[in-house]
Amino acid sequence: QQMTCIPLSITFVYYLNKDYSSTQNHTMSKSNSFINTATALGVVVASSLYIWAQRLEKLKEISKDDDLNLQEDASSADEQKKISVPKELKSCPYIAELELAIRLSLEAGSNMLEHYETVGTENQSSISVMTKGSEIDFATEIDTKNEDLVISHIKSKFPKHMIIGEESSAADGNIPELTDEPTWIIDPVDGTTNFASGLPLTCVSIGLCVNKEPVMGVVFAPV
């Protein structure tokens, strides 16, 4: 910052001195007075620039601290969301499945945020898109990533439960038959076209059916 300001003051003094020296009707005393004035002005300019640069650095530090505080607050809020279940639902016979669905929907939703936050900017994240049954029926890599995430955790906690996932069913070419067994039905990115376009009209949908009847469902819109 000092190296930036000092050459500015020197250039300023040199320019004024050169301009003055071309006029030969002034006395030496006036010349010295003018140079002294120009030097003083140069020092003022350099000092002002230096002080302004220091203030900018201070503002950057304050802004950085505020960003860190906001991130900590957001993390704290996310943790509260993960463990928060409405009291009316705590007596639900499927409370364990509900808590898992809430946690997985939040985690899947966070996978979508990077694309939402950068779409339309020079830092836009690139996501691969693949077609399924037709050119108008497609999925992104986030669809697949979210479904793999949800399925792996469900299988780990409820290994006997059945699962019908939109992307895995499309890959197999058929939709498994819904039976009386507990069956999870997953749409990892509900509204893929909107998501790929950056429109926030999309969500993560996770549902559970027992005896072919829906008994629990969680829908989370990350934006």
PDB file of N, CA, C and O in Angstrom, residues 130-138:
ATOM      1  N   MET A 130     -28.229 -36.437 -17.857  1.00  0.00           N
ATOM      2  CA  MET A 130     -28.412 -37.640 -18.667  1.00  0.00           C
ATOM      3  C   MET A 130     -29.899 -37.863 -18.915  1.00  0.00           C
ATOM      4  O   MET A 130     -30.730 -37.561 -18.048  1.00  0.00           O
ATOM      5  N   THR A 131     -30.228 -38.336 -20.097  1.00  0.00           N
ATOM      6  CA  THR A 131     -31.623 -38.619 -20.416  1.00  0.00           C
ATOM      7  C   THR A 131     -31.989 -40.017 -19.930  1.00  0.00           C
ATOM      8  O   THR A 131     -31.137 -40.883 -19.770  1.00  0.00           O
ATOM      9  N   LYS A 132     -33.308 -40.181 -19.701  1.00  0.00           N
ATOM     10  CA  LYS A 132     -33.796 -41.490 -19.251  1.00  0.00           C
ATOM     11  C   LYS A 132     -34.668 -42.102 -20.348  1.00  0.00           C
ATOM     12  O   LYS A 132     -34.153 -42.593 -21.337  1.00  0.00           O
ATOM     13  N   GLY A 133     -35.966 -42.064 -20.178  1.00  0.00           N
ATOM     14  CA  GLY A 133     -36.842 -42.690 -21.164  1.00  0.00           C
ATOM     15  C   GLY A 133     -36.931 -41.934 -22.471  1.00  0.00           C
ATOM     16  O   GLY A 133     -37.118 -42.521 -23.529  1.00  0.00           O
ATOM     17  N   SER A 134     -36.803 -40.599 -22.410  1.00  0.00           N
ATOM     18  CA  SER A 134     -36.910 -39.772 -23.606  1.00  0.00           C
ATOM     19  C   SER A 134     -36.070 -38.523 -23.423  1.00  0.00           C
ATOM     20  O   SER A 134     -35.497 -38.293 -22.353  1.00  0.00           O
ATOM     21  N   GLU A 135     -36.009 -37.678 -24.471  1.00  0.00           N
ATOM     22  CA  GLU A 135     -35.188 -36.479 -24.406  1.00  0.00           C
ATOM     23  C   GLU A 135     -35.714 -35.472 -23.392  1.00  0.00           C
ATOM     24  O   GLU A 135     -34.969 -34.615 -22.918  1.00  0.00           O
ATOM     25  N   ILE A 136     -37.020 -35.537 -23.094  1.00  0.00           N
ATOM     26  CA  ILE A 136     -37.598 -34.599 -22.136  1.00  0.00           C
ATOM     27  C   ILE A 136     -37.637 -35.174 -20.724  1.00  0.00           C
ATOM     28  O   ILE A 136     -38.102 -34.530 -19.796  1.00  0.00           O
ATOM     29  N   ASP A 137     -37.182 -36.405 -20.579  1.00  0.00           N
ATOM     30  CA  ASP A 137     -37.128 -37.040 -19.259  1.00  0.00           C
ATOM     31  C   ASP A 137     -35.657 -37.272 -18.932  1.00  0.00           C
ATOM     32  O   ASP A 137     -35.018 -38.158 -19.484  1.00  0.00           O
ATOM     33  N   PHE A 138     -35.120 -36.446 -18.068  1.00  0.00           N
ATOM     34  CA  PHE A 138     -33.686 -36.529 -17.789  1.00  0.00           C
ATOM     35  C   PHE A 138     -33.412 -36.386 -16.293  1.00  0.00           C
ATOM     36  O   PHE A 138     -34.295 -36.068 -15.501  1.00  0.00           O
TER      37      PHE A 138
END
